[in-house]
Coordinates of C-alpha atoms in Angstrom, one line a residue:
Chain A
X13 CA 92.3 154.7 78.3
X14 CA 92.0 151.7 76.0
X15 CA 93.2 151.7 72.4
X16 CA 89.6 151.8 71.2
X17 CA 88.8 154.7 73.4
X18 CA 91.8 156.7 72.1
X19 CA 90.9 156.2 68.5
X20 CA 87.3 157.0 69.2
X21 CA 88.3 160.4 70.7
X22 CA 90.7 161.0 67.8
X23 CA 87.8 160.4 65.4
X24 CA 85.1 162.3 67.2
X25 CA 86.9 165.2 68.9
X26 CA 87.5 167.4 65.8
X27 CA 83.9 167.4 64.7
X28 CA 82.5 167.7 68.2
X29 CA 84.8 170.7 68.8
X30 CA 83.5 172.4 65.7
X31 CA 79.9 171.6 66.5
X32 CA 80.4 173.2 70.0
X33 CA 82.2 176.2 68.5
X34 CA 80.0 177.1 65.7
X35 CA 76.6 175.8 66.9
X36 CA 76.2 175.1 70.6
X37 CA 78.2 178.0 71.9
X38 CA 76.6 180.6 69.5
X39 CA 73.1 179.2 70.5
X40 CA 73.9 179.9 74.1
X41 CA 75.3 183.3 73.2
X42 CA 72.0 184.0 71.4
X43 CA 70.2 183.6 74.7
X44 CA 72.6 186.0 76.3
X45 CA 72.5 188.4 73.4
X46 CA 68.7 188.5 73.4
X47 CA 68.6 190.2 76.8
X48 CA 71.0 193.0 75.8
X49 CA 70.7 196.1 73.7
X50 CA 73.4 195.0 71.4
X51 CA 73.4 197.4 68.4
X52 CA 75.8 199.2 66.1
X53 CA 77.2 201.1 69.2
X54 CA 78.1 197.9 71.0
X55 CA 79.7 196.7 67.8
X56 CA 82.0 199.7 68.1
X57 CA 82.8 199.2 71.8
X58 CA 81.7 196.7 74.3
X59 CA 81.2 199.4 76.9
X60 CA 78.1 200.6 75.2
X61 CA 76.4 197.3 75.9
X62 CA 73.9 197.0 78.7
X63 CA 71.6 194.4 80.1
X64 CA 67.9 195.1 79.4
X65 CA 66.3 191.9 80.5
X66 CA 63.1 191.2 78.5
X67 CA 63.3 194.6 76.9
X68 CA 63.8 193.2 73.4
X69 CA 60.8 191.0 73.8
X70 CA 58.5 193.8 75.0
X71 CA 59.9 196.0 72.2
X72 CA 58.9 193.4 69.7
X73 CA 55.4 193.2 71.0
X74 CA 55.0 196.9 70.1
X75 CA 56.6 196.6 66.7
X76 CA 53.9 196.4 64.0
X77 CA 56.3 195.0 61.5
X78 CA 57.2 192.1 63.7
X79 CA 53.5 191.2 64.0
X80 CA 53.2 191.6 60.3
X81 CA 56.1 189.3 59.8
X82 CA 54.7 186.7 62.2
X83 CA 51.3 186.9 60.6
X84 CA 52.8 186.5 57.1
X85 CA 54.9 183.5 58.2
X86 CA 51.9 181.8 59.8
X87 CA 49.9 182.5 56.6
X88 CA 52.7 180.9 54.6
X89 CA 52.8 177.8 56.8
X90 CA 49.0 177.6 57.1
X91 CA 48.5 177.4 53.3
X92 CA 51.9 176.2 52.3
X93 CA 52.1 173.0 54.3
X94 CA 48.8 171.4 53.1
X95 CA 49.6 172.6 49.6
X96 CA 53.1 171.2 49.6
X97 CA 52.3 168.0 51.4
X98 CA 49.0 167.4 49.6
X99 CA 50.3 167.9 46.1
X100 CA 53.3 165.7 46.6
X101 CA 51.3 163.0 48.2
X102 CA 48.9 163.1 45.2
X103 CA 51.8 162.9 42.8
X104 CA 53.3 160.0 44.7
X105 CA 50.0 158.2 44.6
X106 CA 49.7 158.8 40.9
X107 CA 53.3 157.6 40.3
X108 CA 52.5 154.6 42.4
X109 CA 49.8 153.4 40.0
X110 CA 51.0 150.5 37.9
X111 CA 49.6 152.1 34.7
X112 CA 51.9 155.1 34.8
X113 CA 54.8 154.9 32.3
X114 CA 58.3 156.5 32.4
X115 CA 58.3 156.5 36.2
X116 CA 61.9 157.2 36.8
X117 CA 61.8 160.0 34.3
X118 CA 58.9 161.6 36.1
X119 CA 60.5 161.2 39.4
X120 CA 63.7 162.9 38.4
X121 CA 61.9 165.7 36.5
X122 CA 59.7 166.4 39.5
X123 CA 62.6 166.2 41.9
X124 CA 65.1 168.4 40.0
X125 CA 63.7 171.8 41.3
X126 CA 64.6 170.6 44.8
X127 CA 68.3 170.4 44.1
X128 CA 68.6 173.7 42.3
X129 CA 69.5 177.0 43.8
X130 CA 66.6 179.2 45.2
X131 CA 68.1 182.2 43.6
X132 CA 68.2 180.8 40.1
X133 CA 64.7 179.3 40.2
X134 CA 63.3 182.5 41.7
X135 CA 64.7 184.4 38.7
X136 CA 62.8 182.0 36.4
X137 CA 59.6 182.3 38.4
X138 CA 59.8 186.1 38.5
X139 CA 59.7 185.9 34.7
X140 CA 56.8 183.4 34.7
X141 CA 54.8 185.6 37.1
X142 CA 55.5 188.9 35.3
X143 CA 52.4 191.0 34.9
X144 CA 52.9 192.1 31.3
X145 CA 54.5 189.1 29.6
X146 CA 54.6 186.3 32.1
X147 CA 53.5 182.8 31.1
X148 CA 51.1 182.4 34.0
X149 CA 49.1 185.5 33.0
X150 CA 49.2 184.4 29.4
X151 CA 47.7 181.0 30.4
X152 CA 45.1 182.7 32.6
X153 CA 44.4 185.1 29.7
X154 CA 43.5 182.1 27.5
X155 CA 40.7 181.2 29.9
X156 CA 39.5 184.7 30.1
X157 CA 41.1 186.0 33.3
X158 CA 42.7 189.4 33.1
X159 CA 46.4 190.0 33.9
X160 CA 47.2 189.7 37.6
X161 CA 50.1 191.7 39.1
X162 CA 51.3 188.7 41.0
X163 CA 54.3 190.1 42.8
X164 CA 53.1 193.7 42.9
X165 CA 49.8 193.3 44.7
X166 CA 49.9 192.6 48.5
X167 CA 47.0 190.2 48.1
X168 CA 48.6 188.0 45.5
X169 CA 52.2 188.1 46.5
X170 CA 51.9 185.4 49.1
X171 CA 50.0 183.0 46.8
X172 CA 52.5 183.7 44.1
X173 CA 55.5 182.9 46.4
X174 CA 53.6 179.9 47.8
X175 CA 53.2 178.5 44.3
X176 CA 56.9 178.9 43.7
X177 CA 57.9 177.3 47.1
X178 CA 55.5 174.4 46.6
X179 CA 56.9 173.7 43.1
X180 CA 60.4 173.9 44.6
X181 CA 60.1 171.6 47.6
X182 CA 57.5 169.3 46.1
X183 CA 60.0 166.7 44.9
X184 CA 61.5 166.0 48.3
X185 CA 58.2 165.0 49.9
X186 CA 57.2 163.1 46.8
X187 CA 60.3 160.9 47.0
X188 CA 59.7 160.2 50.7
X189 CA 56.1 159.3 50.1
X190 CA 57.0 157.1 47.2
X191 CA 59.2 155.1 49.5
X192 CA 56.5 154.9 52.2
X193 CA 53.9 153.8 49.6
X194 CA 56.1 150.9 48.6
X195 CA 55.8 149.7 52.2
X196 CA 52.0 149.5 52.1
X197 CA 51.1 145.8 52.5
X198 CA 50.1 144.5 49.1
X199 CA 47.9 141.6 50.5
X200 CA 45.9 144.0 52.6
X201 CA 45.3 146.2 49.6
X202 CA 44.2 143.2 47.6
X203 CA 41.9 142.0 50.3
X204 CA 40.3 145.5 50.5
X205 CA 39.8 145.5 46.7
X206 CA 38.2 142.0 46.9
X207 CA 35.9 143.3 49.6
X208 CA 34.7 146.0 47.2
X209 CA 36.3 149.0 48.9
X210 CA 36.3 152.1 46.8
X211 CA 39.5 153.9 45.9
X212 CA 38.9 156.5 48.6
X213 CA 38.1 153.8 51.2
X214 CA 41.2 151.9 50.3
X215 CA 43.3 155.1 50.7
X216 CA 41.6 156.0 54.0
X217 CA 41.8 152.6 55.7
X218 CA 44.8 150.9 54.1
X219 CA 47.2 153.4 52.7
X220 CA 46.8 156.2 55.2
X221 CA 47.5 154.2 58.4
X222 CA 50.6 152.7 56.7
X223 CA 52.1 156.0 55.6
X224 CA 50.9 157.9 58.7
X225 CA 54.3 158.3 60.4
X226 CA 55.8 159.5 57.1
X227 CA 53.0 161.9 56.6
X228 CA 53.5 163.3 60.1
X229 CA 57.3 163.6 59.5
X230 CA 56.7 165.4 56.2
X231 CA 54.3 167.8 57.9
X232 CA 56.7 168.6 60.7
X233 CA 59.6 169.2 58.4
X234 CA 57.5 171.3 56.1
X235 CA 56.3 173.5 58.9
X236 CA 59.8 174.0 60.1
X237 CA 60.8 174.8 56.5
X238 CA 58.0 177.3 56.0
X239 CA 58.8 179.0 59.3
X240 CA 62.4 179.5 58.0
X241 CA 61.3 181.0 54.7
X242 CA 63.8 183.7 53.8
X243 CA 65.5 183.4 50.4
X244 CA 62.3 183.2 48.4
X245 CA 60.8 186.5 49.5
X246 CA 64.2 188.1 49.6
X247 CA 64.9 187.4 46.0
X248 CA 61.4 187.6 44.6
X249 CA 59.9 190.6 46.3
X250 CA 62.3 192.1 48.9
X251 CA 59.5 191.6 51.4
X252 CA 57.2 193.9 49.4
X253 CA 54.7 195.0 48.2
X254 CA 53.9 197.0 51.3
X255 CA 55.6 194.4 53.5
X256 CA 53.2 191.7 52.6
X257 CA 55.9 189.1 52.3
X258 CA 58.2 189.9 55.2
X259 CA 58.7 186.7 57.1
X260 CA 60.1 186.3 60.6
X261 CA 63.5 185.3 59.3
X262 CA 63.5 188.1 56.9
X263 CA 62.7 190.5 59.7
X264 CA 65.5 189.0 61.7
X265 CA 67.9 189.4 58.9
X266 CA 67.0 193.0 58.4
X267 CA 67.1 193.9 62.0
X268 CA 70.4 192.0 62.5
X269 CA 72.4 192.6 59.4
X270 CA 70.9 195.7 57.9
X271 CA 70.4 197.8 61.1
X272 CA 72.7 195.8 63.3
X273 CA 70.2 195.5 66.1
X274 CA 71.7 192.1 67.0
X275 CA 70.1 191.9 70.5
X276 CA 66.6 192.4 69.0
X277 CA 67.4 190.1 66.2
X278 CA 68.5 187.4 68.6
X279 CA 65.2 187.7 70.4
X280 CA 63.4 187.2 67.1
X281 CA 65.5 184.1 66.4
X282 CA 64.6 182.6 69.8
X283 CA 60.9 183.3 69.3
X284 CA 61.2 181.5 65.9
X285 CA 62.9 178.5 67.7
X286 CA 60.2 178.3 70.4
X287 CA 57.4 178.4 67.8
X288 CA 59.0 175.6 65.7
X289 CA 59.5 173.6 68.8
X290 CA 55.9 174.1 70.0
X291 CA 54.4 173.1 66.7
X292 CA 56.6 170.0 66.6
X293 CA 55.6 169.0 70.1
X294 CA 51.9 169.5 69.3
X295 CA 52.2 167.4 66.2
X296 CA 54.1 164.6 68.0
X297 CA 51.3 164.6 70.6
X298 CA 48.7 164.3 67.9
X299 CA 50.6 161.6 66.2
X300 CA 50.8 159.6 69.4
X301 CA 47.1 159.9 70.1
X302 CA 46.3 158.5 66.7
X303 CA 49.0 155.9 67.2
X304 CA 51.1 157.1 64.3
X305 CA 54.3 157.2 66.1
Chain B
X16 CA 64.4 179.2 30.7
X17 CA 67.1 178.0 28.2
X18 CA 65.4 179.4 25.1
X19 CA 64.7 182.8 26.7
X20 CA 68.4 183.0 27.7
X21 CA 69.3 182.9 24.1
X22 CA 66.9 185.6 22.9
X23 CA 68.1 189.0 21.8
X24 CA 67.6 191.7 24.3
X25 CA 64.0 192.7 24.9
X26 CA 62.4 189.9 23.0
X27 CA 61.1 188.0 26.0
X28 CA 59.0 191.0 27.1
X29 CA 56.8 190.8 24.0
X30 CA 53.3 189.6 24.3
X31 CA 52.3 186.9 23.9
X32 CA 55.5 185.4 25.4
X33 CA 57.5 183.8 22.6
X34 CA 58.7 180.3 23.3
X35 CA 61.5 180.3 20.7
X36 CA 64.1 183.0 20.0
X37 CA 63.7 184.7 16.7
X38 CA 67.5 184.6 16.4
X39 CA 69.8 182.5 18.6
X40 CA 72.1 184.9 20.4
X41 CA 75.0 184.5 22.7
X42 CA 75.0 188.1 23.7
X43 CA 73.4 187.5 27.1
X44 CA 76.0 184.9 28.0
X45 CA 78.8 187.1 26.7
X46 CA 77.5 190.1 28.7
X47 CA 77.0 188.1 31.8
X48 CA 80.2 186.1 31.8
X49 CA 82.6 188.4 30.1
X50 CA 81.7 192.1 30.2
X51 CA 79.2 194.7 29.2
X52 CA 79.5 198.2 27.7
X53 CA 77.6 200.8 29.7
X54 CA 78.0 204.5 29.4
X55 CA 81.2 204.4 27.6
X56 CA 82.9 202.0 30.0
X57 CA 83.4 198.2 30.1
X58 CA 81.6 196.7 33.1
X59 CA 82.2 193.2 34.5
X60 CA 79.5 191.3 36.5
X61 CA 82.1 189.0 38.1
X62 CA 79.9 186.0 37.5
X63 CA 82.8 183.8 36.3
X64 CA 84.9 184.6 39.4
X65 CA 81.7 183.9 41.5
X66 CA 81.4 180.6 39.8
X67 CA 84.9 179.7 40.8
X68 CA 84.3 180.9 44.3
X69 CA 81.2 178.7 44.6
X70 CA 83.1 175.8 43.2
X71 CA 86.0 176.3 45.6
X72 CA 83.8 176.8 48.7
X73 CA 81.6 173.8 47.9
X74 CA 84.5 171.5 47.2
X75 CA 86.4 172.6 50.3
X76 CA 83.4 172.2 52.6
X77 CA 82.6 168.8 51.1
X78 CA 86.1 167.5 51.5
X79 CA 86.7 168.9 55.0
X80 CA 83.1 167.8 56.0
X81 CA 83.8 164.2 54.9
X82 CA 87.1 164.2 56.7
X83 CA 85.5 165.3 59.9
X84 CA 82.2 163.4 59.9
X85 CA 82.9 160.0 58.4
X86 CA 85.4 158.9 61.1
X87 CA 83.1 160.4 63.8
X88 CA 80.1 158.5 62.5
X89 CA 82.0 155.3 62.5
X90 CA 83.3 155.9 66.0
X91 CA 79.7 156.5 67.3
X92 CA 78.6 153.2 65.7
X93 CA 81.4 150.8 66.4
X94 CA 83.9 152.0 69.0
X95 CA 83.3 151.7 72.7
X96 CA 84.0 154.8 74.7
X97 CA 82.8 156.4 77.8
X98 CA 80.1 159.0 77.2
X99 CA 79.1 157.7 73.8
X100 CA 75.5 157.3 74.6
X101 CA 75.2 160.7 76.3
X102 CA 77.0 162.5 73.4
X103 CA 74.8 160.7 70.9
X104 CA 71.7 161.9 72.7
X105 CA 73.0 165.4 72.8
X106 CA 73.6 165.3 69.1
X107 CA 70.1 164.1 68.3
X108 CA 68.7 166.6 70.7
X109 CA 70.5 169.5 69.1
X110 CA 68.9 168.7 65.7
X111 CA 65.8 170.6 66.9
X112 CA 67.7 173.9 67.1
X113 CA 67.3 175.9 63.9
X114 CA 70.6 177.0 62.5
X115 CA 69.4 180.6 62.3
X116 CA 69.5 180.9 66.1
X117 CA 73.2 180.5 66.1
X118 CA 73.8 182.8 63.1
X119 CA 73.9 186.2 64.8
X120 CA 76.3 185.3 67.6
X121 CA 78.4 183.2 65.2
X122 CA 78.8 186.3 63.0
X123 CA 80.0 188.3 66.0
X124 CA 82.4 185.5 67.0
X125 CA 83.8 185.3 63.5
X126 CA 84.2 189.1 63.5
X127 CA 86.2 188.9 66.7
X128 CA 88.7 186.4 65.2
X129 CA 88.7 188.3 61.8
X130 CA 87.0 185.6 59.7
X131 CA 84.2 187.8 58.4
X132 CA 84.4 188.2 54.7
X133 CA 86.7 185.1 54.3
X134 CA 86.0 181.8 52.7
X135 CA 86.9 180.1 56.1
X136 CA 84.0 182.0 57.6
X137 CA 81.6 180.7 54.9
X138 CA 82.8 177.1 55.2
X139 CA 83.1 176.8 58.9
X140 CA 79.4 176.4 59.9
X141 CA 78.9 173.8 57.2
X142 CA 81.5 171.6 58.9
X143 CA 79.4 171.2 62.0
X144 CA 77.7 168.2 60.4
X145 CA 75.4 166.8 63.1
X146 CA 73.2 165.3 60.4
X147 CA 76.1 163.8 58.6
X148 CA 77.6 162.2 61.7
X149 CA 74.2 160.5 62.4
X150 CA 73.8 159.5 58.8
X151 CA 77.2 157.8 58.7
X152 CA 76.5 156.2 62.1
X153 CA 73.3 154.7 60.8
X154 CA 75.0 153.3 57.7
X155 CA 77.9 151.9 59.8
X156 CA 75.6 150.0 62.1
X157 CA 74.7 147.7 59.2
X158 CA 78.3 146.5 59.0
X159 CA 78.6 143.3 61.1
X160 CA 80.6 143.6 64.3
X161 CA 82.4 140.3 63.5
X162 CA 84.3 141.9 60.7
X163 CA 85.8 144.5 63.0
X164 CA 86.4 142.0 65.8
X165 CA 88.2 139.6 63.4
X166 CA 90.5 142.3 62.2
X167 CA 91.2 143.2 65.8
X168 CA 92.2 139.6 66.6
X169 CA 94.5 139.6 63.6
X170 CA 96.2 142.5 65.2
X171 CA 95.2 145.3 62.9
X172 CA 95.4 148.8 64.5
X173 CA 92.2 150.8 64.9
X174 CA 93.2 153.3 62.2
X175 CA 94.0 150.4 59.9
X176 CA 90.6 148.8 60.5
X177 CA 88.9 152.0 59.7
X178 CA 90.9 152.8 56.6
X179 CA 91.1 149.3 55.0
X180 CA 87.9 147.7 56.1
X181 CA 85.3 150.3 57.0
X182 CA 86.0 153.0 54.4
X183 CA 85.6 150.7 51.4
X184 CA 82.3 149.4 52.7
X185 CA 81.1 153.0 53.3
X186 CA 82.0 154.1 49.8
X187 CA 78.4 154.4 48.6
X188 CA 77.4 156.2 51.7
X189 CA 80.3 158.6 51.4
X190 CA 79.4 159.3 47.8
X191 CA 75.8 160.1 48.8
X192 CA 77.0 162.3 51.7
X193 CA 79.4 164.2 49.5
X194 CA 76.6 164.9 47.1
X195 CA 74.4 166.3 49.9
X196 CA 77.3 168.4 51.2
X197 CA 78.2 169.7 47.8
X198 CA 74.7 170.7 46.7
X199 CA 73.9 172.1 50.1
X200 CA 77.0 174.4 50.0
X201 CA 76.5 175.3 46.4
X202 CA 72.9 176.4 47.0
X203 CA 73.4 178.0 50.3
X204 CA 72.3 181.6 50.2
X205 CA 71.6 183.2 53.6
X206 CA 75.0 182.6 55.3
X207 CA 77.3 183.6 52.4
X208 CA 75.1 186.7 52.0
X209 CA 75.8 187.6 55.7
X210 CA 79.4 186.7 55.9
X211 CA 80.7 188.0 52.5
X212 CA 81.0 191.7 52.1
X213 CA 83.5 192.0 49.2
X214 CA 81.9 191.3 45.9
X215 CA 85.1 189.7 44.6
X216 CA 84.4 186.9 47.0
X217 CA 80.7 186.5 46.4
X218 CA 79.5 183.0 45.8
X219 CA 77.3 182.5 42.7
X220 CA 73.8 182.7 44.4
X221 CA 74.8 185.9 46.2
X222 CA 76.2 187.4 43.0
X223 CA 73.1 186.5 41.0
X224 CA 70.8 187.9 43.6
X225 CA 72.8 191.1 43.5
X226 CA 72.6 191.3 39.7
X227 CA 68.9 190.5 39.9
X228 CA 68.3 193.6 42.0
X229 CA 69.6 195.9 39.4
X230 CA 68.6 194.0 36.2
X231 CA 65.3 192.5 37.2
X232 CA 63.8 193.9 34.0
X233 CA 66.3 192.2 31.7
X234 CA 64.6 188.9 31.4
X235 CA 67.1 187.4 28.9
X236 CA 70.1 188.3 31.0
X237 CA 68.7 186.9 34.2
X238 CA 67.7 183.7 32.5
X239 CA 71.2 183.3 31.3
X240 CA 72.3 183.8 34.9
X241 CA 69.8 181.1 36.0
X242 CA 71.1 178.7 33.4
X243 CA 74.7 179.3 34.6
X244 CA 73.7 178.7 38.2
X245 CA 71.5 175.7 37.6
X246 CA 73.4 173.8 34.9
X247 CA 76.4 172.6 37.0
X248 CA 74.3 171.2 39.9
X249 CA 71.7 169.7 37.6
X250 CA 74.4 167.9 35.8
X251 CA 75.9 166.6 39.0
X252 CA 72.5 165.6 40.3
X253 CA 71.4 163.8 37.1
X254 CA 74.7 161.9 37.0
X255 CA 74.5 160.8 40.6
X256 CA 70.7 160.9 41.3
X257 CA 70.6 157.3 42.2
X258 CA 72.9 157.9 45.2
X259 CA 71.1 161.0 46.1
X260 CA 67.6 159.5 46.2
X261 CA 68.6 156.4 48.1
X262 CA 70.5 158.6 50.5
X263 CA 67.5 160.7 51.0
X264 CA 65.5 157.7 52.0
X265 CA 68.1 156.3 54.2
X266 CA 68.2 159.5 56.1
X267 CA 64.5 160.2 56.5
X268 CA 62.3 157.1 56.4
X269 CA 62.8 154.9 59.3
X270 CA 59.8 152.5 59.7

């Protein structure tokens, strides 16, 4: 072994060991766990553990709450991703305009929610969304809309949480888009303007192709993020009202750490993983077709 | 948020919502951070200890995380060794696995070795910094090979090269990374919630979520809790936001 090689192993071995111990090995164990009936009994003694093959997966298929959680998560992603990516792109475009003043200030103000704790911001939003004295209902009342029980009504709980999540993660995508917009070729933009292209045409034919890869990346990351939604519903609604905000990860947490059905919960985690992977693959395909990647 | 946290009890639930407290009051902070009198007994929310716990956990995972990932990132960028390319591919590939998949078995493993309900258990997963290693590697690639080779010709040892040439050059990257690690650990919620059972060891978000369940109606108290949780990170972020934002771009936008 050369001197370089010895040093390289000295430098990489510790972190690689930890990655294997706390990430790779548990992931493989999750595969194993998902085909057992690991529950509170097995937690007491290994002898109560038995292999049940795909039993957990078939059990999930007949669990209404799992389908509910899956549906809720898909709803979150379906509306949340366009909302989160769209608004932040719009903000980045606005901030990119030369006429906007106080740019750094705006950037930091809009980015700040992203770095703060979900729990703390959820507390604030629960207050804003309060039925009787919340600011949102107060504002709506000013334009003649009666009070809405945002977090207490199964139909409005998802939009309310979406509003909160969008506000929270908005800054991250905005910063990424701002950087991508800076790379849009200025001479191409100038040429389009001289040719009399409208603002929309300029966006569609000059900006969009240039920021395409970034847009795709933001979409992929946002979907993964929305699939992993947990803390927001946990803190805001506890999954309620009438289970309208139970997400897949929330379901996993409850099954695993509330009822100690760790086998079943592992199966849920794997389904979540496969779903995320599938969406990512589809998006990469799409991106390739339109030559974005 | 800040104004409500200073309102006397019950004022925030008036309609229309007041924007300004009628009388500035410290009682929410006193109650939250020190103690409260309920049913003839003094009761402590343990927010202040939770604040220290959070600070300790975040500082420890940042320091250990840097210690582990920075040398590794450098090695992956500049040191020749067998299996480097394959390991690198494996690291990038493992980025697609969501952390939650590993959570349940990891909990069982920690239980086996008696690390459940310990700070070590909270910190351990955050040290598996795949992203951090790749981040440092990316930054190190920009350092010219000639510098390293010249030092080697001069007879410097590999450790010496890393410590006195590479580390100073990586200082801004390290600053960015430590900010990421610190904020990530400070804001983490799900894992501490799973691992910690004893409320004396709760980190701040877990403690606040617990208080929120019982006192959701006390708007003023919860706002004070939100201020206490947000203020430290917001201060750190505002002071170092330049590093944070450039680091964010370095990590995510690649042409």
